[in-house]
Amino acid sequence: MTHHVPRDLLYNFEYDRRLKACFIGAGGHAYRNVYPTFRYAPVDLVALCDLDENRAKGVARVFGAERTYTDHNEMLVTEKPDVVFIVTSYTPDGHVQATALAGDAVRAGAHVWMEKPTAASVAEIEELQALSRETGKQIMTGLKKTFFPAIEKLRDIIDGPSFGALTSISVRYPQNLPAPQDRGNLNKMRSFLDHIYHPGAILGFLAGEIERASYEWEPRTGSSITTFRFKSGAIGQMHLTAGQARGAPLERVEVVGEGSHAIVENGNRLIHYRPSKLPTYGRSSSYILPEDTAPLLYEPEFSLGQLYNNNMFTLGYVPEVLHFCETVLADKSLTKGTLEAAHQIMKLFEFYRTTEQGVTASF
Ligand SMILES: NC(=O)c1ccc[n+]([C@@H]2O[C@H](COP(=O)([O-])OP(=O)(O)OC[C@H]3O[C@@H](n4cnc5c(N)ncnc54)[C@H](O)[C@@H]3O)[C@@H](O)[C@H]2O)c1
C-alpha cells in the first residue's frame, strides 16, 4: 500500500509532457470542480463537447479549450485525444449517460476519467471492464473521497506500525433510501445511486471487500443502518442519516484497530488516538497523556492562499485527476478509482435494491 505524503505540485504550463485531452460535458459540477483541476495537472485541453452549444462555447472560453462540439463521436474522431474526461448526467430512464460515453471513448483509443456513478448496474461495470481489457485503455471513476487527504491519512494510519489490524469501521453519511416498492425504479433511486458512491468508496478503500451485509430501514426519512463483515475479518457499519440537519457537516468516518483508533469529522478534521495507557484508574489527577502517546490532530489552516486549503484539494479533485494523468503518462495501472472499486459499490447498490431489510446477503 502506498504511503500518502504531501508533495509540491507543478502548475499546468510547467509540465514537460501533457496529455491531449477532450472533455464530454460542460455542466455545473464540471465547471465548478473538474475543469479547474487542470490548472495543476498535465492536461492539454484541446476540445470539449456539450449537447448545449452555448454552454460548450462558454466553458471552452473560460478554460481555454480551442474547439467545441455538440457530438462527442465527431469530437473523438476529429481530435484523437489521449484521454477523455466525462462529466455528464442521467438518461430519462435513470441510467448513467457516462457509461456508454466511456465505452465510445475507449473504443476511439482514449483512456477515460469519468465522474461517479460509473454505471447503474454490476453488469454494466462488467461490460466496461471487458471493453477496457479489449482496448487496453483504462477507465477511472472519480472516487474523490478516497483522495481526501484526511481519508488517505486514515489508510496510512491503518497500515501503520501501531494501529494493529483494522477491526471495525463506521461511516456516517446523510442519504435516504427509497421505500422497497420504489427501489426497482432507477429514476426513484437516482439520488441513492448518485451518493452511494461516496460512503461506498470509503468503505472499499479502508476496509476492502465485503463478505456479507444486512440493513435496517426507517420509513419516515429513509435512513438506514447497515452492518458489514469484510473479507479481512473486520466488521463495520454504514449509517445513512437521512434525517440529519441539512446545514450541518455531512459525514464522519471512524476506524478502530487494536488499542488505537482514528476519526475524520467533516472530511478534513482528523484525530488519531494512538495506543496509550489509561491514566491510573481512580488515582490520576489529569487526562493529559505523555507526548509520545497523546492524540494527534490534523486540520487545515484557512488563512493562507495555499493549495491544500482549497476544496479542489481537501475534497480530492486535483489529486484524483493527477492520479489518472500520472498513471497514463507512466503507462502504469490505476490503483484508485478502478473499475474493480466501482464494481463493489455497484454490488452494494444492487444489494439495497434486491435484499429485504433484516436479511443477510453474501457478496
Ligand atoms: N464528485 C462530486 O463531488 C460530484 C458533485 C456533483 C456532481 N457530481 C457528478 O457529476 C455529474 C454531473 O453533475 P451535474 O450536476 O454537473 O449535471 P449537469 O446536468 O449540470 O451537467 C451535465 C452536462 O452534461 C451534458 N451532456 C449530457 N450528455 C451529453 C453528451 N452525450 N454529450 C455532451 N454533453 C452531454 C449536459 O448537456 C449537461 O450540460 C453527475 O454524474 C454527478 O453525479 C459529482
Short mmCIF file of C-alpha atoms and ligand atoms in Angstrom, two decimals:
data_model
loop_
_atom_site.label_atom_id
_atom_site.label_comp_id
_atom_site.label_asym_id
_atom_site.label_seq_id
_atom_site.Cartn_x
_atom_site.Cartn_y
_atom_site.Cartn_z
CA MET A 1 0.00 0.00 0.00
CA THR A 2 1.38 3.43 -0.97
CA HIS A 3 2.15 5.84 1.81
CA HIS A 4 0.45 9.17 1.10
CA VAL A 5 2.88 12.01 1.57
CA PRO A 6 2.34 15.69 0.82
CA ARG A 7 4.05 16.79 -2.38
CA ASP A 8 4.82 20.01 -4.17
CA LEU A 9 2.87 20.35 -7.41
CA LEU A 10 3.61 21.82 -10.79
CA TYR A 11 1.29 24.27 -12.49
CA ASN A 12 -0.22 23.06 -15.77
CA PHE A 13 2.11 25.01 -18.11
CA GLU A 14 5.23 23.86 -16.21
CA TYR A 15 4.88 20.20 -17.23
CA ASP A 16 7.21 18.91 -19.97
CA ARG A 17 4.66 16.36 -21.17
CA ARG A 18 0.92 16.91 -21.18
CA LEU A 19 -1.88 14.62 -22.27
CA LYS A 20 -4.01 15.66 -25.21
CA ALA A 21 -7.44 15.83 -23.62
CA CYS A 22 -11.07 16.15 -24.64
CA PHE A 23 -13.94 16.69 -22.22
CA ILE A 24 -17.53 15.50 -22.58
CA GLY A 25 -19.95 17.60 -20.53
CA ALA A 26 -19.88 21.25 -19.57
CA GLY A 27 -22.42 21.15 -16.74
CA GLY A 28 -22.40 22.65 -13.28
CA HIS A 29 -20.18 20.20 -11.44
CA ALA A 30 -17.65 20.03 -14.26
CA TYR A 31 -17.46 23.84 -14.34
CA ARG A 32 -17.09 24.22 -10.59
CA ASN A 33 -14.87 21.30 -9.72
CA VAL A 34 -13.32 19.38 -12.61
CA TYR A 35 -12.16 21.81 -15.34
CA PRO A 36 -10.42 23.94 -12.67
CA THR A 37 -8.25 20.96 -11.61
CA PHE A 38 -6.41 21.17 -14.94
CA ARG A 39 -4.55 24.18 -13.57
CA TYR A 40 -2.46 21.65 -11.63
CA ALA A 41 -2.43 18.64 -13.98
CA PRO A 42 -0.51 17.64 -17.14
CA VAL A 43 -3.53 18.22 -19.35
CA ASP A 44 -3.72 19.99 -22.70
CA LEU A 45 -7.45 20.57 -23.12
CA VAL A 46 -7.89 20.77 -26.89
CA ALA A 47 -11.66 20.42 -27.17
CA LEU A 48 -14.84 19.93 -25.25
CA CYS A 49 -18.34 18.88 -26.06
CA ASP A 50 -21.80 19.54 -24.65
CA LEU A 51 -25.24 18.96 -26.11
CA ASP A 52 -25.87 22.61 -25.32
CA GLU A 53 -23.68 24.58 -27.71
CA ASN A 54 -23.81 27.79 -25.68
CA ARG A 55 -22.58 26.03 -22.57
CA ALA A 56 -19.83 24.35 -24.57
CA LYS A 57 -18.64 27.67 -26.00
CA GLY A 58 -18.88 29.50 -22.67
CA VAL A 59 -16.97 26.86 -20.74
CA ALA A 60 -14.37 26.48 -23.52
CA ARG A 61 -13.69 30.19 -23.34
CA VAL A 62 -13.17 30.16 -19.57
CA PHE A 63 -10.94 27.08 -19.53
CA GLY A 64 -9.00 27.57 -22.75
CA ALA A 65 -10.30 24.69 -24.88
CA GLU A 66 -9.61 25.51 -28.53
CA ARG A 67 -12.60 23.80 -30.14
CA THR A 68 -16.14 22.82 -29.14
CA TYR A 69 -18.53 20.15 -30.37
CA THR A 70 -22.08 19.06 -29.69
CA ASP A 71 -21.46 15.50 -30.86
CA HIS A 72 -18.90 13.53 -28.83
CA ASN A 73 -18.26 10.97 -31.60
CA GLU A 74 -17.35 13.72 -34.03
CA MET A 75 -15.00 15.18 -31.41
CA LEU A 76 -13.34 11.79 -30.74
CA VAL A 77 -12.80 11.07 -34.44
CA THR A 78 -11.53 14.54 -35.27
CA GLU A 79 -9.37 15.19 -32.23
CA LYS A 80 -7.98 11.69 -31.47
CA PRO A 81 -7.30 12.55 -27.81
CA ASP A 82 -5.03 10.57 -25.45
CA VAL A 83 -7.57 10.96 -22.66
CA VAL A 84 -11.22 11.89 -22.28
CA PHE A 85 -12.87 13.36 -19.20
CA ILE A 86 -16.59 12.70 -18.86
CA VAL A 87 -18.92 14.57 -16.51
CA THR A 88 -22.48 14.11 -17.67
CA SER A 89 -25.78 13.17 -16.07
CA TYR A 90 -28.63 10.64 -16.32
CA THR A 91 -30.75 9.32 -19.20
CA PRO A 92 -34.54 9.77 -18.95
CA ASP A 93 -34.86 6.15 -17.76
CA GLY A 94 -32.38 6.72 -14.93
CA HIS A 95 -29.28 5.17 -16.48
CA VAL A 96 -25.91 6.88 -16.34
CA GLN A 97 -25.07 8.76 -19.54
CA ALA A 98 -21.35 8.43 -18.93
CA THR A 99 -21.38 4.61 -19.10
CA ALA A 100 -22.00 4.49 -22.86
CA LEU A 101 -19.84 7.59 -23.45
CA ALA A 102 -16.91 5.91 -21.68
CA GLY A 103 -17.35 2.91 -23.99
CA ASP A 104 -17.25 5.18 -27.04
CA ALA A 105 -14.12 6.92 -25.77
CA VAL A 106 -12.09 3.75 -25.10
CA ARG A 107 -13.17 2.32 -28.46
CA ALA A 108 -11.87 5.55 -30.01
CA GLY A 109 -8.49 4.85 -28.39
CA ALA A 110 -8.54 7.13 -25.34
CA HIS A 111 -8.13 6.46 -21.64
CA VAL A 112 -11.11 7.69 -19.65
CA TRP A 113 -11.60 9.61 -16.44
CA MET A 114 -15.27 9.80 -15.52
CA GLU A 115 -17.32 11.14 -12.66
CA LYS A 116 -19.21 8.75 -10.47
CA PRO A 117 -21.60 6.98 -10.83
CA THR A 118 -19.79 4.77 -13.29
CA ALA A 119 -22.96 2.88 -14.16
CA ALA A 120 -26.32 1.80 -12.76
CA SER A 121 -25.67 -1.96 -12.52
CA VAL A 122 -22.96 -4.54 -11.90
CA ALA A 123 -23.50 -5.90 -15.45
CA GLU A 124 -22.70 -2.51 -16.97
CA ILE A 125 -19.47 -2.27 -14.96
CA GLU A 126 -18.53 -5.73 -16.18
CA GLU A 127 -19.10 -4.58 -19.76
CA LEU A 128 -16.77 -1.64 -19.16
CA GLN A 129 -14.20 -4.00 -17.62
CA ALA A 130 -14.36 -6.19 -20.73
CA LEU A 131 -14.06 -3.15 -23.02
CA SER A 132 -11.10 -1.87 -21.05
CA ARG A 133 -9.36 -5.24 -21.37
CA GLU A 134 -10.11 -5.46 -25.11
CA THR A 135 -8.95 -1.95 -25.95
CA GLY A 136 -6.09 -1.76 -23.42
CA LYS A 137 -7.49 1.60 -22.32
CA GLN A 138 -8.03 2.39 -18.66
CA ILE A 139 -11.24 3.73 -17.17
CA MET A 140 -11.07 5.60 -13.90
CA THR A 141 -14.01 6.81 -11.82
CA GLY A 142 -13.56 9.93 -9.72
CA LEU A 143 -13.95 8.35 -6.30
CA LYS A 144 -12.99 11.64 -4.73
CA LYS A 145 -13.43 10.52 -1.10
CA THR A 146 -10.52 8.13 -1.49
CA PHE A 147 -8.35 11.14 -2.39
CA PHE A 148 -9.32 13.35 0.57
CA PRO A 149 -6.02 13.93 2.38
CA ALA A 150 -7.74 13.04 5.67
CA ILE A 151 -9.13 9.76 4.31
CA GLU A 152 -5.77 8.89 2.71
CA LYS A 153 -4.20 9.52 6.11
CA LEU A 154 -6.69 7.09 7.69
CA ARG A 155 -5.45 4.47 5.22
CA ASP A 156 -1.85 5.20 6.26
CA ILE A 157 -2.78 5.01 9.95
CA ILE A 158 -4.43 1.62 9.37
CA ASP A 159 -1.30 0.42 7.55
CA GLY A 160 0.99 1.98 10.17
CA PRO A 161 3.02 0.11 12.77
CA SER A 162 0.99 0.81 15.93
CA PHE A 163 -2.64 0.57 14.80
CA GLY A 164 -2.93 -3.22 14.69
CA ALA A 165 -5.37 -4.71 12.20
CA LEU A 166 -8.46 -2.74 11.19
CA THR A 167 -11.06 -4.39 13.43
CA SER A 168 -14.09 -2.16 12.87
CA ILE A 169 -15.16 0.84 10.82
CA SER A 170 -18.08 3.23 10.95
CA VAL A 171 -19.14 5.60 8.19
CA ARG A 172 -21.91 8.18 8.58
CA TYR A 173 -23.36 9.93 5.53
CA PRO A 174 -26.74 11.66 5.02
CA GLN A 175 -28.67 9.83 2.32
CA ASN A 176 -32.17 8.46 2.07
CA LEU A 177 -33.01 5.04 0.71
CA PRO A 178 -36.39 4.96 -1.08
CA ALA A 179 -39.19 2.64 0.04
CA PRO A 180 -38.84 -1.02 -1.01
CA GLN A 181 -41.54 -0.76 -3.71
CA ASP A 182 -39.63 2.13 -5.36
CA ARG A 183 -36.23 0.51 -5.47
CA GLY A 184 -36.86 -1.20 -8.80
CA ASN A 185 -37.30 2.22 -10.42
CA LEU A 186 -33.92 3.70 -11.37
CA ASN A 187 -35.33 7.22 -11.51
CA LYS A 188 -36.56 6.95 -7.92
CA MET A 189 -33.14 5.51 -6.99
CA ARG A 190 -31.21 8.29 -8.73
CA SER A 191 -30.19 10.19 -5.61
CA PHE A 192 -29.21 6.96 -3.86
CA LEU A 193 -27.15 5.83 -6.87
CA ASP A 194 -25.55 9.26 -7.11
CA HIS A 195 -24.49 9.23 -3.45
CA ILE A 196 -23.82 5.60 -2.52
CA TYR A 197 -20.55 6.04 -4.40
CA HIS A 198 -19.25 8.31 -1.63
CA PRO A 199 -19.57 6.20 1.55
CA GLY A 200 -19.20 3.07 -0.60
CA ALA A 201 -15.84 4.29 -1.89
CA ILE A 202 -14.61 4.98 1.65
CA LEU A 203 -15.64 1.51 2.84
CA GLY A 204 -13.86 -0.19 -0.07
CA PHE A 205 -10.73 1.94 0.26
CA LEU A 206 -10.34 1.46 4.01
CA ALA A 207 -11.89 -1.93 4.72
CA GLY A 208 -11.64 -3.80 1.41
CA GLU A 209 -14.02 -6.37 0.07
CA ILE A 210 -17.38 -7.01 1.72
CA GLU A 211 -18.21 -10.60 2.68
CA ARG A 212 -21.77 -10.10 3.89
CA ALA A 213 -24.20 -7.37 4.92
CA SER A 214 -27.66 -6.67 6.28
CA TYR A 215 -29.54 -3.45 6.98
CA GLU A 216 -32.47 -1.88 8.80
CA TRP A 217 -34.50 0.88 7.15
CA GLU A 218 -36.56 3.68 8.71
CA PRO A 219 -39.56 4.82 6.60
CA ARG A 220 -40.10 8.44 7.79
CA THR A 221 -36.85 9.77 6.36
CA GLY A 222 -35.48 6.70 4.56
CA SER A 223 -32.46 6.46 6.83
CA SER A 224 -30.73 3.14 7.22
CA ILE A 225 -28.06 1.35 9.18
CA THR A 226 -26.12 -1.43 7.52
CA THR A 227 -23.79 -3.85 9.22
CA PHE A 228 -20.94 -5.48 7.35
CA ARG A 229 -18.44 -8.25 7.69
CA PHE A 230 -15.44 -7.70 5.45
CA LYS A 231 -13.31 -10.45 3.94
CA SER A 232 -10.40 -9.16 6.05
CA GLY A 233 -12.33 -10.16 9.20
CA ALA A 234 -13.13 -6.55 10.12
CA ILE A 235 -16.71 -5.58 10.90
CA GLY A 236 -18.37 -2.29 10.03
CA GLN A 237 -21.45 -0.16 9.82
CA MET A 238 -22.74 2.48 7.46
CA HIS A 239 -25.23 4.88 9.00
CA LEU A 240 -27.12 6.77 6.28
CA THR A 241 -28.53 9.62 8.35
CA ALA A 242 -31.30 10.89 6.06
CA GLY A 243 -32.96 12.81 8.90
CA GLN A 244 -29.97 14.89 9.96
CA ALA A 245 -29.90 18.71 9.82
CA ARG A 246 -29.31 19.93 6.26
CA GLY A 247 -26.85 22.71 7.08
CA ALA A 248 -24.62 20.55 9.27
CA PRO A 249 -21.35 18.85 8.35
CA LEU A 250 -22.28 15.76 6.38
CA GLU A 251 -20.06 12.97 7.44
CA ARG A 252 -17.93 11.13 9.93
CA VAL A 253 -15.59 8.18 9.46
CA GLU A 254 -14.15 6.17 12.34
CA VAL A 255 -11.63 3.35 12.06
CA VAL A 256 -10.71 1.17 15.01
CA GLY A 257 -7.67 -1.06 15.26
CA GLU A 258 -6.24 -2.90 18.26
CA GLY A 259 -5.73 -0.31 21.01
CA SER A 260 -5.81 2.64 18.62
CA HIS A 261 -8.45 4.45 16.59
CA ALA A 262 -8.89 7.50 14.36
CA ILE A 263 -11.80 9.73 13.40
CA VAL A 264 -12.34 12.05 10.45
CA GLU A 265 -15.05 14.65 11.05
CA ASN A 266 -16.44 16.73 8.22
CA GLY A 267 -13.98 15.29 5.71
CA ASN A 268 -10.91 17.14 6.91
CA ARG A 269 -10.52 17.15 10.69
CA LEU A 270 -8.63 14.04 11.69
CA ILE A 271 -7.83 12.85 15.22
CA HIS A 272 -5.62 9.83 15.67
CA TYR A 273 -5.82 8.31 19.15
CA ARG A 274 -2.55 6.45 19.39
CA PRO A 275 -2.00 3.43 21.65
CA SER A 276 -1.76 4.70 25.21
CA LYS A 277 -2.21 3.56 28.79
CA LEU A 278 -5.30 4.52 30.75
CA PRO A 279 -4.19 7.08 33.35
CA THR A 280 -4.18 5.27 36.73
CA TYR A 281 -7.80 4.34 37.42
CA GLY A 282 -9.22 6.19 40.44
CA ARG A 283 -5.92 7.98 41.11
CA SER A 284 -4.74 10.01 38.11
CA SER A 285 -5.30 13.75 38.57
CA SER A 286 -5.12 14.58 34.85
CA TYR A 287 -6.21 13.23 31.48
CA ILE A 288 -3.15 14.73 29.76
CA LEU A 289 -1.23 11.89 28.14
CA PRO A 290 2.56 11.76 27.65
CA GLU A 291 3.55 13.39 24.35
CA ASP A 292 4.67 10.16 22.73
CA THR A 293 1.21 8.61 23.11
CA ALA A 294 -1.02 11.70 23.04
CA PRO A 295 -3.63 12.03 20.27
CA LEU A 296 -2.57 13.66 17.02
CA LEU A 297 -4.87 16.25 15.47
CA TYR A 298 -4.69 17.24 11.79
CA GLU A 299 -6.74 20.06 10.30
CA PRO A 300 -6.03 22.67 7.60
CA GLU A 301 -5.48 26.34 8.33
CA PHE A 302 -7.74 28.70 6.43
CA SER A 303 -5.58 31.81 6.44
CA LEU A 304 -3.09 31.44 3.61
CA GLY A 305 -3.76 31.28 -0.13
CA GLN A 306 -2.46 27.74 -0.23
CA LEU A 307 -3.48 24.88 -2.48
CA TYR A 308 -4.10 22.48 0.40
CA ASN A 309 -6.88 24.53 1.99
CA ASN A 310 -8.79 24.90 -1.28
CA ASN A 311 -11.63 22.45 -1.83
CA MET A 312 -10.03 21.30 -5.10
CA PHE A 313 -7.52 19.65 -2.75
CA THR A 314 -9.37 18.99 0.55
CA LEU A 315 -12.13 17.25 -1.47
CA GLY A 316 -9.70 15.27 -3.59
CA TYR A 317 -10.50 16.75 -7.02
CA VAL A 318 -6.98 17.63 -8.11
CA PRO A 319 -5.43 14.51 -6.55
CA GLU A 320 -7.87 12.20 -8.39
CA VAL A 321 -7.17 13.86 -11.73
CA LEU A 322 -3.43 13.73 -11.06
CA HIS A 323 -3.62 10.03 -10.23
CA PHE A 324 -5.26 9.43 -13.60
CA CYS A 325 -2.88 11.61 -15.62
CA GLU A 326 0.29 10.38 -13.94
CA THR A 327 -0.76 6.75 -14.29
CA VAL A 328 -1.45 7.20 -18.01
CA LEU A 329 1.77 9.12 -18.61
CA ALA A 330 3.80 6.46 -16.80
CA ASP A 331 1.96 3.67 -18.67
CA LYS A 332 1.05 2.03 -15.35
CA SER A 333 -2.19 0.59 -13.95
CA LEU A 334 -4.58 2.67 -11.90
CA THR A 335 -4.65 1.82 -8.20
CA LYS A 336 -7.59 4.02 -7.15
CA GLY A 337 -10.94 4.76 -8.74
CA THR A 338 -10.61 1.44 -10.57
CA LEU A 339 -13.47 -0.44 -12.20
CA GLU A 340 -12.96 -3.09 -9.50
CA ALA A 341 -13.66 -0.46 -6.83
CA ALA A 342 -16.75 0.69 -8.76
CA HIS A 343 -17.82 -2.96 -9.07
CA GLN A 344 -18.05 -3.37 -5.28
CA ILE A 345 -20.02 -0.12 -4.94
CA MET A 346 -22.39 -1.30 -7.64
CA LYS A 347 -22.86 -4.61 -5.79
CA LEU A 348 -23.75 -2.58 -2.72
CA PHE A 349 -26.30 -0.60 -4.77
CA GLU A 350 -27.88 -3.80 -6.05
CA PHE A 351 -27.91 -5.26 -2.52
CA TYR A 352 -30.23 -2.43 -1.38
CA ARG A 353 -32.38 -2.84 -4.48
CA THR A 354 -32.88 -6.56 -4.08
CA THR A 355 -32.44 -7.52 -0.41
CA GLU A 356 -35.14 -7.05 2.20
CA GLN A 357 -34.18 -5.38 5.44
CA GLY A 358 -33.16 -7.78 8.20
CA VAL A 359 -31.86 -10.38 5.73
CA THR A 360 -28.15 -11.11 5.49
CA ALA A 361 -26.78 -11.16 1.94
CA SER A 362 -23.48 -12.65 0.81
CA PHE A 363 -21.39 -10.55 -1.54
N1 LIG B 1 -17.94 14.04 -7.03
C1 LIG B 1 -18.65 15.09 -6.76
O1 LIG B 1 -18.33 15.85 -5.87
C2 LIG B 1 -19.84 15.43 -7.58
C3 LIG B 1 -20.62 16.55 -7.25
C4 LIG B 1 -21.69 16.89 -8.10
C5 LIG B 1 -21.97 16.11 -9.20
N2 LIG B 1 -21.20 15.01 -9.47
C6 LIG B 1 -21.46 14.18 -10.65
O2 LIG B 1 -21.23 14.96 -11.80
C7 LIG B 1 -22.11 14.59 -12.82
C8 LIG B 1 -22.74 15.83 -13.43
O3 LIG B 1 -23.49 16.53 -12.49
P1 LIG B 1 -24.03 18.00 -12.83
O4 LIG B 1 -24.83 18.41 -11.64
O5 LIG B 1 -22.93 18.85 -13.28
O6 LIG B 1 -25.02 17.70 -14.06
P2 LIG B 1 -25.48 18.71 -15.21
O7 LIG B 1 -26.78 18.18 -15.67
O8 LIG B 1 -25.38 20.13 -14.72
O9 LIG B 1 -24.38 18.56 -16.34
C9 LIG B 1 -24.35 17.52 -17.25
C10 LIG B 1 -23.94 18.11 -18.60
O10 LIG B 1 -23.63 17.03 -19.45
C11 LIG B 1 -24.10 17.37 -20.75
N3 LIG B 1 -24.27 16.14 -21.52
C12 LIG B 1 -25.09 15.11 -21.29
N4 LIG B 1 -24.94 14.16 -22.24
C13 LIG B 1 -24.02 14.60 -23.10
C14 LIG B 1 -23.45 14.10 -24.29
N5 LIG B 1 -23.82 12.93 -24.79
N6 LIG B 1 -22.54 14.85 -24.92
C15 LIG B 1 -22.17 16.03 -24.43
N7 LIG B 1 -22.66 16.57 -23.31
C16 LIG B 1 -23.58 15.87 -22.66
C17 LIG B 1 -25.40 18.11 -20.49
O11 LIG B 1 -25.77 18.89 -21.61
C18 LIG B 1 -25.03 18.95 -19.26
O12 LIG B 1 -24.51 20.21 -19.60
C19 LIG B 1 -23.05 13.57 -12.22
O13 LIG B 1 -22.55 12.30 -12.59
C20 LIG B 1 -22.90 13.74 -10.73
O14 LIG B 1 -23.06 12.54 -10.02
C21 LIG B 1 -20.14 14.67 -8.68
#
